[in-house]
């Protein structure tokens, strides 16, 4: 399966990041806690290697709690500030503000030594599409400063947002990388919605998701959710779900697109439980 999605605006975004990098003190990188490797753009480690980093493991409420802690420790071991965050829950705002303050501490101290007591910290927020950046920005800005949506590619241009605590935040569009050399990572991005469903053969993605759950030993979540019998063959499970939910053409033929959409949407919304697709 060949999965790639790199529209023209993503190339322009990479150029935008490079051009504005000299303006910022901190890079806040938002990744999906369910796929903490696949959702981390490998180009960022090269581009931001000399910048202070804050890693936000977003959507941790949809991921496995044990895996969350393991991934938190993994990224902390690289010397980065890390925070587990749910951008849809405003009660967690203080946790994120404290993480930004922690990541900024050394920079603020350097400013103080130079007599710059109220110097503004400039931060850039980056991430792949549909990882929750805009929702996160809206929560910390306490207003609808950034456009949000449940589809990848909503934010199309940069915008500066003033936050409390003398912090200016540069929002940027979601960006992938030009070629996915690893099919597993490409599939993980497709499962979570980081790649637009419209450019995928969704019937195949749904089948691959069931196979992924079987590989992880988590197929029970699917079996129990849809009330079907377990089966070694992912295709049989898919067809049984279709029959159980009456997702058929002409009352007899399996509608593989509709059943795939059902399964993927239930996973993305957390209806299959707290699932992490990658192990640290």
PDB file of N, CA, C and O in Angstrom, residues 72-139:
ATOM      1  N   UNK A  72       6.073   9.357  28.079  1.00  0.00           N
ATOM      2  CA  UNK A  72       6.485  10.586  28.764  1.00  0.00           C
ATOM      3  C   UNK A  72       7.937  10.474  29.218  1.00  0.00           C
ATOM      4  O   UNK A  72       8.753  11.384  29.008  1.00  0.00           O
ATOM      5  N   UNK A  73       8.277   9.348  29.816  1.00  0.00           N
ATOM      6  CA  UNK A  73       9.651   9.139  30.277  1.00  0.00           C
ATOM      7  C   UNK A  73      10.620   9.034  29.101  1.00  0.00           C
ATOM      8  O   UNK A  73      11.766   9.500  29.183  1.00  0.00           O
ATOM      9  N   UNK A  74      10.178   8.427  28.029  1.00  0.00           N
ATOM     10  CA  UNK A  74      11.023   8.285  26.837  1.00  0.00           C
ATOM     11  C   UNK A  74      11.459   9.653  26.313  1.00  0.00           C
ATOM     12  O   UNK A  74      12.651   9.888  26.050  1.00  0.00           O
ATOM     13  N   UNK A  75      10.511  10.570  26.173  1.00  0.00           N
ATOM     14  CA  UNK A  75      10.858  11.880  25.627  1.00  0.00           C
ATOM     15  C   UNK A  75      11.583  12.755  26.643  1.00  0.00           C
ATOM     16  O   UNK A  75      12.418  13.586  26.266  1.00  0.00           O
ATOM     17  N   UNK A  76      11.301  12.561  27.919  1.00  0.00           N
ATOM     18  CA  UNK A  76      12.064  13.282  28.943  1.00  0.00           C
ATOM     19  C   UNK A  76      13.525  12.861  28.927  1.00  0.00           C
ATOM     20  O   UNK A  76      14.425  13.672  29.191  1.00  0.00           O
ATOM     21  N   UNK A  77      13.773  11.576  28.627  1.00  0.00           N
ATOM     22  CA  UNK A  77      15.149  11.074  28.588  1.00  0.00           C
ATOM     23  C   UNK A  77      15.970  11.735  27.492  1.00  0.00           C
ATOM     24  O   UNK A  77      17.207  11.687  27.509  1.00  0.00           O
ATOM     25  N   UNK A  78      15.308  12.382  26.544  1.00  0.00           N
ATOM     26  CA  UNK A  78      16.000  13.093  25.470  1.00  0.00           C
ATOM     27  C   UNK A  78      16.310  14.540  25.853  1.00  0.00           C
ATOM     28  O   UNK A  78      16.854  15.304  25.048  1.00  0.00           O
ATOM     29  N   UNK A  79      15.947  14.904  27.089  1.00  0.00           N
ATOM     30  CA  UNK A  79      16.248  16.244  27.573  1.00  0.00           C
ATOM     31  C   UNK A  79      15.182  17.278  27.285  1.00  0.00           C
ATOM     32  O   UNK A  79      15.422  18.478  27.456  1.00  0.00           O
ATOM     33  N   UNK A  80      13.999  16.836  26.867  1.00  0.00           N
ATOM     34  CA  UNK A  80      12.922  17.767  26.540  1.00  0.00           C
ATOM     35  C   UNK A  80      11.909  17.851  27.682  1.00  0.00           C
ATOM     36  O   UNK A  80      11.714  16.894  28.432  1.00  0.00           O
ATOM     37  N   UNK A  81      11.282  18.999  27.826  1.00  0.00           N
ATOM     38  CA  UNK A  81      10.136  19.121  28.722  1.00  0.00           C
ATOM     39  C   UNK A  81       8.953  18.415  28.068  1.00  0.00           C
ATOM     40  O   UNK A  81       8.729  18.558  26.864  1.00  0.00           O
ATOM     41  N   UNK A  82       8.200  17.652  28.857  1.00  0.00           N
ATOM     42  CA  UNK A  82       7.101  16.851  28.308  1.00  0.00           C
ATOM     43  C   UNK A  82       5.857  17.052  29.169  1.00  0.00           C
ATOM     44  O   UNK A  82       5.944  17.131  30.396  1.00  0.00           O
ATOM     45  N   UNK A  83       4.696  17.116  28.525  1.00  0.00           N
ATOM     46  CA  UNK A  83       3.444  17.195  29.265  1.00  0.00           C
ATOM     47  C   UNK A  83       2.387  16.338  28.567  1.00  0.00           C
ATOM     48  O   UNK A  83       2.273  16.344  27.341  1.00  0.00           O
ATOM     49  N   UNK A  84       1.655  15.570  29.365  1.00  0.00           N
ATOM     50  CA  UNK A  84       0.482  14.847  28.872  1.00  0.00           C
ATOM     51  C   UNK A  84      -0.701  15.808  28.903  1.00  0.00           C
ATOM     52  O   UNK A  84      -0.965  16.438  29.929  1.00  0.00           O
ATOM     53  N   UNK A  85      -1.415  15.914  27.790  1.00  0.00           N
ATOM     54  CA  UNK A  85      -2.427  16.963  27.713  1.00  0.00           C
ATOM     55  C   UNK A  85      -3.646  16.507  26.926  1.00  0.00           C
ATOM     56  O   UNK A  85      -3.546  15.700  26.004  1.00  0.00           O
ATOM     57  N   UNK A  86      -4.786  17.050  27.321  1.00  0.00           N
ATOM     58  CA  UNK A  86      -6.046  16.841  26.603  1.00  0.00           C
ATOM     59  C   UNK A  86      -6.566  18.220  26.230  1.00  0.00           C
ATOM     60  O   UNK A  86      -7.114  18.935  27.063  1.00  0.00           O
ATOM     61  N   UNK A  87      -6.392  18.603  24.977  1.00  0.00           N
ATOM     62  CA  UNK A  87      -6.708  19.969  24.565  1.00  0.00           C
ATOM     63  C   UNK A  87      -8.198  20.272  24.585  1.00  0.00           C
ATOM     64  O   UNK A  87      -8.594  21.437  24.490  1.00  0.00           O
ATOM     65  N   UNK A  88      -9.039  19.249  24.714  1.00  0.00           N
ATOM     66  CA  UNK A  88     -10.484  19.490  24.760  1.00  0.00           C
ATOM     67  C   UNK A  88     -10.989  19.705  26.182  1.00  0.00           C
ATOM     68  O   UNK A  88     -12.173  19.974  26.379  1.00  0.00           O
ATOM     69  N   UNK A  89     -10.091  19.593  27.167  1.00  0.00           N
ATOM     70  CA  UNK A  89     -10.479  19.736  28.568  1.00  0.00           C
ATOM     71  C   UNK A  89      -9.823  20.979  29.153  1.00  0.00           C
ATOM     72  O   UNK A  89      -8.627  20.981  29.456  1.00  0.00           O
ATOM     73  N   UNK A  90     -10.581  22.044  29.313  1.00  0.00           N
ATOM     74  CA  UNK A  90     -10.028  23.302  29.809  1.00  0.00           C
ATOM     75  C   UNK A  90      -9.518  23.203  31.241  1.00  0.00           C
ATOM     76  O   UNK A  90      -8.735  24.047  31.681  1.00  0.00           O
ATOM     77  N   UNK A  91      -9.928  22.174  31.978  1.00  0.00           N
ATOM     78  CA  UNK A  91      -9.449  21.997  33.346  1.00  0.00           C
ATOM     79  C   UNK A  91      -7.964  21.665  33.376  1.00  0.00           C
ATOM     80  O   UNK A  91      -7.325  21.772  34.431  1.00  0.00           O
ATOM     81  N   UNK A  92      -7.413  21.246  32.251  1.00  0.00           N
ATOM     82  CA  UNK A  92      -5.989  20.891  32.200  1.00  0.00           C
ATOM     83  C   UNK A  92      -5.118  22.069  31.778  1.00  0.00           C
ATOM     84  O   UNK A  92      -3.908  21.918  31.618  1.00  0.00           O
ATOM     85  N   UNK A  93      -5.721  23.229  31.607  1.00  0.00           N
ATOM     86  CA  UNK A  93      -4.989  24.380  31.115  1.00  0.00           C
ATOM     87  C   UNK A  93      -3.790  24.724  31.990  1.00  0.00           C
ATOM     88  O   UNK A  93      -2.700  25.013  31.488  1.00  0.00           O
ATOM     89  N   UNK A  94      -3.978  24.679  33.298  1.00  0.00           N
ATOM     90  CA  UNK A  94      -2.896  25.045  34.215  1.00  0.00           C
ATOM     91  C   UNK A  94      -1.685  24.133  34.030  1.00  0.00           C
ATOM     92  O   UNK A  94      -0.539  24.591  34.107  1.00  0.00           O
ATOM     93  N   UNK A  95      -1.931  22.871  33.767  1.00  0.00           N
ATOM     94  CA  UNK A  95      -0.836  21.921  33.566  1.00  0.00           C
ATOM     95  C   UNK A  95       0.013  22.320  32.352  1.00  0.00           C
ATOM     96  O   UNK A  95       1.243  22.253  32.387  1.00  0.00           O
ATOM     97  N   UNK A  96      -0.648  22.746  31.301  1.00  0.00           N
ATOM     98  CA  UNK A  96       0.079  23.152  30.102  1.00  0.00           C
ATOM     99  C   UNK A  96       0.832  24.452  30.334  1.00  0.00           C
ATOM    100  O   UNK A  96       1.982  24.602  29.910  1.00  0.00           O
ATOM    101  N   UNK A  97       0.197  25.403  31.022  1.00  0.00           N
ATOM    102  CA  UNK A  97       0.862  26.677  31.321  1.00  0.00           C
ATOM    103  C   UNK A  97       2.123  26.450  32.151  1.00  0.00           C
ATOM    104  O   UNK A  97       3.160  27.095  31.924  1.00  0.00           O
ATOM    105  N   UNK A  98       2.057  25.520  33.098  1.00  0.00           N
ATOM    106  CA  UNK A  98       3.227  25.216  33.924  1.00  0.00           C
ATOM    107  C   UNK A  98       4.332  24.580  33.085  1.00  0.00           C
ATOM    108  O   UNK A  98       5.520  24.837  33.308  1.00  0.00           O
ATOM    109  N   UNK A  99       3.963  23.750  32.121  1.00  0.00           N
ATOM    110  CA  UNK A  99       4.957  23.121  31.255  1.00  0.00           C
ATOM    111  C   UNK A  99       5.653  24.160  30.380  1.00  0.00           C
ATOM    112  O   UNK A  99       6.874  24.095  30.174  1.00  0.00           O
ATOM    113  N   UNK A 100       4.887  25.133  29.875  1.00  0.00           N
ATOM    114  CA  UNK A 100       5.486  26.198  29.080  1.00  0.00           C
ATOM    115  C   UNK A 100       6.432  27.028  29.939  1.00  0.00           C
ATOM    116  O   UNK A 100       7.538  27.392  29.503  1.00  0.00           O
ATOM    117  N   UNK A 101       6.016  27.297  31.180  1.00  0.00           N
ATOM    118  CA  UNK A 101       6.875  28.057  32.101  1.00  0.00           C
ATOM    119  C   UNK A 101       8.162  27.302  32.403  1.00  0.00           C
ATOM    120  O   UNK A 101       9.251  27.896  32.461  1.00  0.00           O
ATOM    121  N   UNK A 102       8.047  25.990  32.588  1.00  0.00           N
ATOM    122  CA  UNK A 102       9.235  25.182  32.860  1.00  0.00           C
ATOM    123  C   UNK A 102      10.195  25.196  31.670  1.00  0.00           C
ATOM    124  O   UNK A 102      11.404  25.346  31.827  1.00  0.00           O
ATOM    125  N   UNK A 103       9.637  25.062  30.466  1.00  0.00           N
ATOM    126  CA  UNK A 103      10.473  25.074  29.266  1.00  0.00           C
ATOM    127  C   UNK A 103      11.122  26.437  29.053  1.00  0.00           C
ATOM    128  O   UNK A 103      12.195  26.533  28.443  1.00  0.00           O
ATOM    129  N   UNK A 104      10.493  27.503  29.582  1.00  0.00           N
ATOM    130  CA  UNK A 104      10.991  28.871  29.384  1.00  0.00           C
ATOM    131  C   UNK A 104      11.952  29.320  30.470  1.00  0.00           C
ATOM    132  O   UNK A 104      12.574  30.382  30.339  1.00  0.00           O
ATOM    133  N   UNK A 105      12.073  28.534  31.548  1.00  0.00           N
ATOM    134  CA  UNK A 105      12.777  29.001  32.741  1.00  0.00           C
ATOM    135  C   UNK A 105      14.199  29.476  32.438  1.00  0.00           C
ATOM    136  O   UNK A 105      14.619  30.572  32.858  1.00  0.00           O
ATOM    137  N   UNK A 106      14.980  28.682  31.737  1.00  0.00           N
ATOM    138  CA  UNK A 106      16.373  29.043  31.470  1.00  0.00           C
ATOM    139  C   UNK A 106      16.465  30.315  30.638  1.00  0.00           C
ATOM    140  O   UNK A 106      17.344  31.161  30.873  1.00  0.00           O
ATOM    141  N   UNK A 107      15.566  30.458  29.698  1.00  0.00           N
ATOM    142  CA  UNK A 107      15.580  31.640  28.837  1.00  0.00           C
ATOM    143  C   UNK A 107      15.244  32.885  29.645  1.00  0.00           C
ATOM    144  O   UNK A 107      15.886  33.934  29.509  1.00  0.00           O
ATOM    145  N   UNK A 108      14.232  32.775  30.512  1.00  0.00           N
ATOM    146  CA  UNK A 108      13.834  33.907  31.354  1.00  0.00           C
ATOM    147  C   UNK A 108      14.976  34.309  32.281  1.00  0.00           C
ATOM    148  O   UNK A 108      15.242  35.507  32.487  1.00  0.00           O
ATOM    149  N   UNK A 109      15.676  33.323  32.852  1.00  0.00           N
ATOM    150  CA  UNK A 109      16.801  33.616  33.745  1.00  0.00           C
ATOM    151  C   UNK A 109      17.919  34.345  33.004  1.00  0.00           C
ATOM    152  O   UNK A 109      18.535  35.266  33.551  1.00  0.00           O
ATOM    153  N   UNK A 110      18.166  33.943  31.765  1.00  0.00           N
ATOM    154  CA  UNK A 110      19.203  34.631  30.982  1.00  0.00           C
ATOM    155  C   UNK A 110      18.805  36.078  30.726  1.00  0.00           C
ATOM    156  O   UNK A 110      19.644  36.989  30.793  1.00  0.00           O
ATOM    157  N   UNK A 111      17.527  36.299  30.447  1.00  0.00           N
ATOM    158  CA  UNK A 111      17.046  37.663  30.232  1.00  0.00           C
ATOM    159  C   UNK A 111      17.207  38.501  31.504  1.00  0.00           C
ATOM    160  O   UNK A 111      17.616  39.667  31.456  1.00  0.00           O
ATOM    161  N   UNK A 112      16.870  37.915  32.656  1.00  0.00           N
ATOM    162  CA  UNK A 112      16.968  38.640  33.924  1.00  0.00           C
ATOM    163  C   UNK A 112      18.397  39.069  34.219  1.00  0.00           C
ATOM    164  O   UNK A 112      18.642  40.175  34.713  1.00  0.00           O
ATOM    165  N   UNK A 113      19.350  38.202  33.914  1.00  0.00           N
ATOM    166  CA  UNK A 113      20.758  38.531  34.147  1.00  0.00           C
ATOM    167  C   UNK A 113      21.212  39.698  33.279  1.00  0.00           C
ATOM    168  O   UNK A 113      22.168  40.401  33.619  1.00  0.00           O
ATOM    169  N   UNK A 114      20.508  39.896  32.181  1.00  0.00           N
ATOM    170  CA  UNK A 114      20.834  41.022  31.298  1.00  0.00           C
ATOM    171  C   UNK A 114      19.967  42.241  31.594  1.00  0.00           C
ATOM    172  O   UNK A 114      20.017  43.239  30.880  1.00  0.00           O
ATOM    173  N   UNK A 115      19.159  42.139  32.673  1.00  0.00           N
ATOM    174  CA  UNK A 115      18.314  43.255  33.068  1.00  0.00           C
ATOM    175  C   UNK A 115      17.021  43.373  32.300  1.00  0.00           C
ATOM    176  O   UNK A 115      16.324  44.381  32.390  1.00  0.00           O
ATOM    177  N   UNK A 116      16.689  42.334  31.539  1.00  0.00           N
ATOM    178  CA  UNK A 116      15.459  42.333  30.746  1.00  0.00           C
ATOM    179  C   UNK A 116      14.368  41.591  31.519  1.00  0.00           C
ATOM    180  O   UNK A 116      14.139  40.404  31.328  1.00  0.00           O
ATOM    181  N   UNK A 117      13.682  42.319  32.402  1.00  0.00           N
ATOM    182  CA  UNK A 117      12.765  41.674  33.338  1.00  0.00           C
ATOM    183  C   UNK A 117      11.420  41.304  32.714  1.00  0.00           C
ATOM    184  O   UNK A 117      10.759  40.379  33.167  1.00  0.00           O
ATOM    185  N   UNK A 118      10.981  42.026  31.725  1.00  0.00           N
ATOM    186  CA  UNK A 118       9.678  41.765  31.120  1.00  0.00           C
ATOM    187  C   UNK A 118       9.791  41.409  29.640  1.00  0.00           C
ATOM    188  O   UNK A 118       8.885  41.694  28.855  1.00  0.00           O
ATOM    189  N   UNK A 119      10.888  40.793  29.301  1.00  0.00           N
ATOM    190  CA  UNK A 119      11.120  40.402  27.914  1.00  0.00           C
ATOM    191  C   UNK A 119      10.125  39.323  27.490  1.00  0.00           C
ATOM    192  O   UNK A 119       9.888  38.350  28.204  1.00  0.00           O
ATOM    193  N   UNK A 120       9.521  39.502  26.330  1.00  0.00           N
ATOM    194  CA  UNK A 120       8.536  38.547  25.829  1.00  0.00           C
ATOM    195  C   UNK A 120       9.208  37.273  25.328  1.00  0.00           C
ATOM    196  O   UNK A 120      10.212  37.331  24.611  1.00  0.00           O
ATOM    197  N   UNK A 121       8.669  36.130  25.734  1.00  0.00           N
ATOM    198  CA  UNK A 121       9.106  34.835  25.222  1.00  0.00           C
ATOM    199  C   UNK A 121       8.306  34.535  23.956  1.00  0.00           C
ATOM    200  O   UNK A 121       7.084  34.628  23.956  1.00  0.00           O
ATOM    201  N   UNK A 122       9.000  34.189  22.909  1.00  0.00           N
ATOM    202  CA  UNK A 122       8.325  33.858  21.657  1.00  0.00           C
ATOM    203  C   UNK A 122       8.419  32.355  21.408  1.00  0.00           C
ATOM    204  O   UNK A 122       9.511  31.796  21.401  1.00  0.00           O
ATOM    205  N   UNK A 123       7.266  31.745  21.247  1.00  0.00           N
ATOM    206  CA  UNK A 123       7.196  30.293  21.058  1.00  0.00           C
ATOM    207  C   UNK A 123       6.511  29.973  19.733  1.00  0.00           C
ATOM    208  O   UNK A 123       5.598  30.678  19.302  1.00  0.00           O
ATOM    209  N   UNK A 124       6.974  28.917  19.110  1.00  0.00           N
ATOM    210  CA  UNK A 124       6.359  28.428  17.872  1.00  0.00           C
ATOM    211  C   UNK A 124       5.712  27.083  18.157  1.00  0.00           C
ATOM    212  O   UNK A 124       6.328  26.212  18.780  1.00  0.00           O
ATOM    213  N   UNK A 125       4.465  26.913  17.743  1.00  0.00           N
ATOM    214  CA  UNK A 125       3.785  25.639  17.953  1.00  0.00           C
ATOM    215  C   UNK A 125       3.719  24.902  16.616  1.00  0.00           C
ATOM    216  O   UNK A 125       3.313  25.476  15.598  1.00  0.00           O
ATOM    217  N   UNK A 126       4.153  23.648  16.623  1.00  0.00           N
ATOM    218  CA  UNK A 126       4.224  22.874  15.383  1.00  0.00           C
ATOM    219  C   UNK A 126       3.632  21.487  15.610  1.00  0.00           C
ATOM    220  O   UNK A 126       3.449  21.043  16.743  1.00  0.00           O
ATOM    221  N   UNK A 127       3.336  20.811  14.530  1.00  0.00           N
ATOM    222  CA  UNK A 127       2.812  19.452  14.617  1.00  0.00           C
ATOM    223  C   UNK A 127       2.279  19.007  13.271  1.00  0.00           C
ATOM    224  O   UNK A 127       2.172  19.801  12.329  1.00  0.00           O
ATOM    225  N   UNK A 128       1.926  17.743  13.179  1.00  0.00           N
ATOM    226  CA  UNK A 128       1.346  17.219  11.955  1.00  0.00           C
ATOM    227  C   UNK A 128      -0.128  17.613  11.899  1.00  0.00           C
ATOM    228  O   UNK A 128      -0.686  18.093  12.895  1.00  0.00           O
ATOM    229  N   UNK A 129      -0.802  17.426  10.765  1.00  0.00           N
ATOM    230  CA  UNK A 129      -2.235  17.776  10.694  1.00  0.00           C
ATOM    231  C   UNK A 129      -3.097  16.956  11.655  1.00  0.00           C
ATOM    232  O   UNK A 129      -2.787  15.800  11.965  1.00  0.00           O
ATOM    233  N   UNK A 130      -4.151  17.587  12.125  1.00  0.00           N
ATOM    234  CA  UNK A 130      -5.190  16.923  12.916  1.00  0.00           C
ATOM    235  C   UNK A 130      -4.684  16.354  14.243  1.00  0.00           C
ATOM    236  O   UNK A 130      -5.247  15.397  14.773  1.00  0.00           O
ATOM    237  N   UNK A 131      -3.624  16.952  14.780  1.00  0.00           N
ATOM    238  CA  UNK A 131      -3.089  16.465  16.048  1.00  0.00           C
ATOM    239  C   UNK A 131      -3.651  17.257  17.229  1.00  0.00           C
ATOM    240  O   UNK A 131      -3.406  16.923  18.382  1.00  0.00           O
ATOM    241  N   UNK A 132      -4.429  18.296  16.939  1.00  0.00           N
ATOM    242  CA  UNK A 132      -5.076  19.067  17.999  1.00  0.00           C
ATOM    243  C   UNK A 132      -4.401  20.383  18.327  1.00  0.00           C
ATOM    244  O   UNK A 132      -4.659  20.957  19.389  1.00  0.00           O
ATOM    245  N   UNK A 133      -3.570  20.911  17.441  1.00  0.00           N
ATOM    246  CA  UNK A 133      -2.857  22.162  17.718  1.00  0.00           C
ATOM    247  C   UNK A 133      -3.817  23.340  17.914  1.00  0.00           C
ATOM    248  O   UNK A 133      -3.675  24.110  18.862  1.00  0.00           O
ATOM    249  N   UNK A 134      -4.749  23.488  17.007  1.00  0.00           N
ATOM    250  CA  UNK A 134      -5.632  24.655  17.071  1.00  0.00           C
ATOM    251  C   UNK A 134      -6.526  24.629  18.306  1.00  0.00           C
ATOM    252  O   UNK A 134      -6.756  25.659  18.944  1.00  0.00           O
ATOM    253  N   UNK A 135      -7.018  23.455  18.656  1.00  0.00           N
ATOM    254  CA  UNK A 135      -7.827  23.331  19.875  1.00  0.00           C
ATOM    255  C   UNK A 135      -6.988  23.668  21.097  1.00  0.00           C
ATOM    256  O   UNK A 135      -7.450  24.332  22.033  1.00  0.00           O
ATOM    257  N   UNK A 136      -5.742  23.236  21.089  1.00  0.00           N
ATOM    258  CA  UNK A 136      -4.823  23.544  22.188  1.00  0.00           C
ATOM    259  C   UNK A 136      -4.599  25.043  22.298  1.00  0.00           C
ATOM    260  O   UNK A 136      -4.657  25.619  23.391  1.00  0.00           O
ATOM    261  N   UNK A 137      -4.355  25.693  21.175  1.00  0.00           N
ATOM    262  CA  UNK A 137      -4.113  27.135  21.180  1.00  0.00           C
ATOM    263  C   UNK A 137      -5.329  27.879  21.704  1.00  0.00           C
ATOM    264  O   UNK A 137      -5.217  28.807  22.506  1.00  0.00           O
ATOM    265  N   UNK A 138      -6.506  27.472  21.257  1.00  0.00           N
ATOM    266  CA  UNK A 138      -7.721  28.124  21.739  1.00  0.00           C
ATOM    267  C   UNK A 138      -7.873  27.989  23.245  1.00  0.00           C
ATOM    268  O   UNK A 138      -8.340  28.907  23.927  1.00  0.00           O
ATOM    269  N   UNK A 139      -7.471  26.851  23.785  1.00  0.00           N
ATOM    270  CA  UNK A 139      -7.619  26.636  25.225  1.00  0.00           C
ATOM    271  C   UNK A 139      -6.654  27.513  26.015  1.00  0.00           C
ATOM    272  O   UNK A 139      -7.028  28.071  27.048  1.00  0.00           O
TER     273      UNK A 139
END
